[in-house]
Every structure is written in C-alpha cells, then in structure tokens.
Short mmCIF file of C-alpha atoms in Angstrom, two decimals:
data_model
loop_
_atom_site.label_atom_id
_atom_site.label_comp_id
_atom_site.label_asym_id
_atom_site.label_seq_id
_atom_site.Cartn_x
_atom_site.Cartn_y
_atom_site.Cartn_z
CA ASP A 1 5.79 30.65 2.34
CA ALA A 2 2.58 31.23 0.37
CA ASP A 3 3.53 28.83 -2.46
CA ALA A 4 4.17 25.99 0.00
CA ASP A 5 0.81 26.63 1.69
CA ALA A 6 -0.95 26.64 -1.69
CA ASP A 7 0.79 23.35 -2.65
CA ALA A 8 -0.24 21.77 0.66
CA ASP A 9 -3.85 22.93 0.18
CA ALA A 10 -3.89 21.50 -3.37
CA ASP A 11 -2.50 18.17 -2.12
CA ALA A 12 -5.15 18.07 0.62
CA ASP A 13 -7.90 18.54 -1.99
CA VAL A 14 -6.61 15.72 -4.23
CA LEU A 15 -5.05 13.10 -1.98
CA PRO A 16 -7.34 10.77 -0.04
CA ALA A 17 -7.36 10.47 3.76
CA SER A 18 -7.16 6.68 3.47
CA LEU A 19 -5.78 4.28 0.89
CA HIS A 20 -6.09 0.69 -0.27
CA VAL A 21 -2.60 -0.86 -0.35
CA SER A 22 -2.40 -4.46 -1.56
CA LEU A 23 -0.29 -6.93 0.41
CA SER A 24 -1.00 -9.91 -1.85
CA ARG A 25 -1.76 -10.83 -5.41
CA VAL A 26 -5.35 -11.44 -6.47
CA PHE A 27 -6.14 -15.19 -6.36
CA PRO A 28 -9.23 -17.42 -6.19
CA VAL A 29 -10.47 -18.74 -2.83
CA ARG A 30 -13.18 -21.38 -2.44
CA ALA A 31 -16.04 -20.47 -0.12
CA GLU A 32 -15.10 -23.17 2.41
CA ALA A 33 -11.50 -21.88 2.52
CA ARG A 34 -12.40 -18.27 3.45
CA LYS A 35 -12.70 -18.68 7.23
CA PRO A 36 -9.47 -20.73 7.57
CA LEU A 37 -7.66 -18.12 5.44
CA VAL A 38 -8.90 -15.26 7.63
CA ALA A 39 -7.87 -17.19 10.77
CA ALA A 40 -4.38 -17.83 9.33
CA LEU A 41 -3.96 -14.16 8.39
CA ARG A 42 -5.03 -13.01 11.87
CA ALA A 43 -2.65 -15.44 13.58
CA ARG A 44 0.37 -14.57 11.41
CA LEU A 45 -0.24 -10.83 11.61
CA ALA A 46 -0.66 -10.94 15.40
CA ALA A 47 2.61 -12.86 15.72
CA ALA A 48 4.42 -10.37 13.45
CA ASN A 49 4.30 -7.70 16.17
CA VAL A 50 4.06 -4.78 13.72
CA ASP A 51 2.88 -1.43 15.02
CA ALA A 52 0.90 1.12 13.05
CA PHE A 53 3.12 3.20 10.78
CA PHE A 54 2.88 6.10 8.38
CA VAL A 55 3.41 6.07 4.64
CA ALA A 56 4.14 8.93 2.29
CA ALA A 57 3.55 9.09 -1.44
CA THR A 58 6.81 9.66 -3.29
CA ASP A 59 5.87 9.48 -6.97
CA PHE A 60 3.49 7.97 -9.50
CA ASP A 61 4.08 4.46 -10.83
CA VAL A 62 2.41 2.22 -13.41
CA PHE A 63 1.58 -1.46 -12.84
CA THR A 64 -0.08 -4.15 -14.94
CA ASN A 65 -1.71 -7.21 -13.37
CA ASP A 66 -0.24 -10.69 -13.98
CA ASP A 67 -2.50 -11.53 -16.93
CA GLU A 68 -2.15 -8.02 -18.43
CA THR A 69 -5.89 -7.38 -18.47
CA THR A 70 -5.68 -4.22 -16.35
CA THR A 71 -3.19 -1.35 -15.99
CA PHE A 72 -3.05 0.78 -12.84
CA LEU A 73 -1.79 4.28 -12.12
CA ALA A 74 -0.57 4.22 -8.55
CA LEU A 75 1.04 6.33 -5.88
CA ARG A 76 4.38 4.78 -4.91
CA LEU A 77 4.53 4.59 -1.11
CA GLU A 78 7.41 4.60 1.32
CA GLU A 79 7.38 4.36 5.07
CA ALA A 80 7.65 7.83 6.55
CA SER A 81 10.20 8.41 9.27
CA THR A 82 8.54 8.10 12.65
CA SER A 83 9.51 8.48 16.26
CA ALA A 84 9.45 4.68 16.74
CA ALA A 85 12.21 2.80 14.94
CA PRO A 86 11.90 -0.95 14.30
CA THR A 87 13.59 -3.14 16.90
CA ARG A 88 14.57 -6.80 17.03
CA GLU A 89 11.22 -7.53 18.73
CA ARG A 90 9.15 -5.37 16.39
CA ARG A 91 9.56 -5.54 12.63
CA GLY A 92 9.03 -2.46 10.49
CA GLY A 93 5.79 -1.75 8.65
CA PHE A 94 5.55 -3.00 5.07
CA ALA A 95 8.24 -5.67 5.43
CA GLY A 96 6.59 -7.12 8.53
CA LEU A 97 3.07 -7.08 7.11
CA ILE A 98 4.10 -8.59 3.76
CA ALA A 99 6.17 -11.33 5.46
CA ALA A 100 3.23 -12.26 7.73
CA VAL A 101 0.69 -12.29 4.88
CA ASP A 102 3.08 -14.32 2.68
CA ALA A 103 3.55 -16.89 5.48
CA ALA A 104 -0.23 -17.28 5.91
CA LEU A 105 -0.81 -17.59 2.15
CA ARG A 106 2.07 -20.05 1.66
CA ALA A 107 0.71 -22.25 4.47
CA LYS A 108 -2.67 -22.37 2.71
CA GLY A 109 -1.19 -23.03 -0.75
CA HIS A 110 -1.94 -19.57 -2.19
CA PRO A 111 0.45 -17.38 -4.20
CA THR A 112 2.64 -14.99 -2.24
CA PHE A 113 3.32 -11.34 -3.03
CA TYR A 114 6.00 -10.36 -5.52
CA ALA A 115 9.67 -11.16 -4.79
CA ASP A 116 10.49 -7.44 -5.01
CA PRO A 117 7.36 -5.81 -3.53
CA LYS A 118 6.66 -2.21 -4.48
CA PRO A 119 4.12 -0.85 -1.99
CA HIS A 120 1.63 1.36 -3.77
CA ALA A 121 -1.94 2.60 -3.74
CA SER A 122 -3.78 2.37 -7.04
CA VAL A 123 -5.64 5.57 -7.88
CA MET A 124 -6.84 4.82 -11.44
CA TRP A 125 -7.14 1.83 -13.73
CA ALA A 126 -7.69 1.09 -17.39
CA PRO A 127 -8.61 -2.16 -19.17
CA GLY A 128 -5.81 -3.96 -21.01
CA ASN A 129 -2.10 -3.32 -21.03
CA VAL A 130 -1.74 0.41 -21.66
CA SER A 131 1.37 0.69 -19.49
CA ARG A 132 3.61 2.14 -22.23
CA ALA A 133 1.22 5.05 -22.90
CA LEU A 134 0.60 5.65 -19.21
CA ARG A 135 4.33 5.61 -18.39
CA LYS A 136 4.88 8.20 -21.13
CA ILE A 137 2.23 10.48 -19.59
CA VAL A 138 3.74 10.04 -16.10
CA SER A 139 7.20 10.81 -17.48
CA GLU A 140 5.96 13.95 -19.26
CA THR A 141 4.26 15.30 -16.12
CA LYS A 142 7.21 14.78 -13.74
CA GLY A 143 8.16 18.10 -12.21
CA SER A 144 4.87 19.77 -13.12
CA PRO A 145 3.59 22.26 -10.55
CA GLY A 146 0.94 20.83 -8.25
CA LEU A 147 2.10 17.21 -8.52
CA GLY A 148 4.21 17.24 -5.35
CA PHE A 149 3.40 15.19 -2.27
CA ARG A 150 5.44 17.21 0.24
CA GLY A 151 4.26 16.80 3.82
CA TRP A 152 1.55 14.23 2.97
CA ALA A 153 1.44 11.06 5.03
CA VAL A 154 -1.30 8.66 6.12
CA PRO A 155 -1.26 6.02 8.85
CA ILE A 156 -1.40 2.31 8.08
CA GLU A 157 -3.59 1.08 10.92
CA ARG A 158 -5.61 -1.79 9.48
CA VAL A 159 -5.25 -4.83 7.24
CA ALA A 160 -8.42 -6.29 5.77
CA CYS A 161 -9.07 -9.48 3.85
CA ALA A 162 -11.27 -8.78 0.84
CA VAL A 163 -12.76 -11.85 -0.81
CA SER A 164 -15.13 -11.40 -3.73
CA GLY A 165 -18.72 -12.04 -2.72
CA SER A 166 -17.98 -11.58 1.01
CA PRO A 167 -17.80 -8.54 3.25
CA GLU A 168 -14.30 -7.22 3.94
CA VAL A 169 -12.92 -8.59 7.23
CA ALA A 170 -10.31 -6.85 9.41
CA VAL A 171 -7.40 -9.21 10.17
CA TRP A 172 -5.03 -6.70 11.87
CA ALA A 173 -5.50 -3.28 13.42
CA ARG A 174 -3.34 -0.90 15.43
CA LEU A 175 -3.87 2.68 16.55
CA SER A 176 -1.45 5.19 15.06
CA SER A 177 -1.61 7.37 18.19
CA ALA A 178 1.36 5.38 19.53
CA VAL A 179 3.45 6.38 16.50
CA THR A 180 4.01 10.02 15.67
CA LEU A 181 5.63 11.76 12.76
CA PRO A 182 8.32 14.35 13.40
CA PRO A 183 7.42 17.89 12.34
CA PRO A 184 7.76 18.52 8.59
CA PRO A 185 10.93 20.27 7.48
CA SER A 186 10.60 24.01 7.26
CA SER A 187 10.43 25.49 3.78
CA PRO A 188 13.52 27.36 2.53
#
C-alpha cells in the first residue's frame, strides 16, 4: 500500500539508527571510583546472561529529571517480539540489563534506577520543568499523520558507562545477528 510505504519512508528519515537508552540515574562518581565501577558493571552484566534484543518505539513520553532542572521529550520503548524468547537461563532484555546495573550500583553505594522503570530514548530536552506544556503538545499531536512508528525497531547490542570527563566505556556487548525479528505484519 502506497500510504504505508510513504509512512515507512518518513519514519526512516526521522528516526535514528541508534539510540541512547539510560539504565541508571545520573549520579556523581569520584575519579578513583570510575575503574571499580566499570569493573563491577562488566561483571554483573556478564553474569546476567542477556542476549541482544530489539526495541520498538511505541509513543512519545515526557520526563523530568529528579531535581526538575531539565525536561525531556522521549520515545517510549518496548521490547519487540523476537524469535528468541527469554528462558530460565537467559533473562529478557531491559529487565535483565536494569537488574544487573542496579546490582552493580547498589554494591558500590550508588543510586539504582527507578522502582518502575520506563525504558525510553530522549530525543529533545528543555531547561527547567516544562513537562505540563510538553505533555499538552504530545497529547494534541496524538494520532497526527506521520507520527507513527510502525515497523521501526533497533537492536540493543551495547551498554556503555558514560562518566563526565572520561571517554565512554563499553561494559556489555552482544551481536544482534543471533536474534531476529519476525516479518512485519502485512498492511490491510
């Protein structure tokens, strides 16, 4: 169907091929604590036995940081159905990664992620708490043509530790070639 192809082309022009998805809160780390933190993250993530997985954007969401100095417009993410279901030996994507990161942070005395995590990728930000105005805009644009995410998914293949003043360090990586998405549903 020509409309579906046009929507897919529009999504491809707007949506990035890779995303930054936070698995922790922002918190201070002393310079001498960086290497032990990276080592703890690597150990916990390796033990978590999580494979690469795909995520799909489902909607827009609005978040404000803990001290309400910044508001974010974000893509809400959900794990896309894949050919490899979680097993007792292998925990599913976001839940497994967040649990491993939380365990490493807790062991080092750092704050863990939120009790009810909402995986997302921030796409825009504004200073201050402008969440009410941004939520109104998001609400008013729901259902607008061209804002769909149908058929869009990206692999989660890498977790990096980003500490201000230091280069980003990979602490977990998996190839997504072992996990495949089923074909997209055909358009009506």
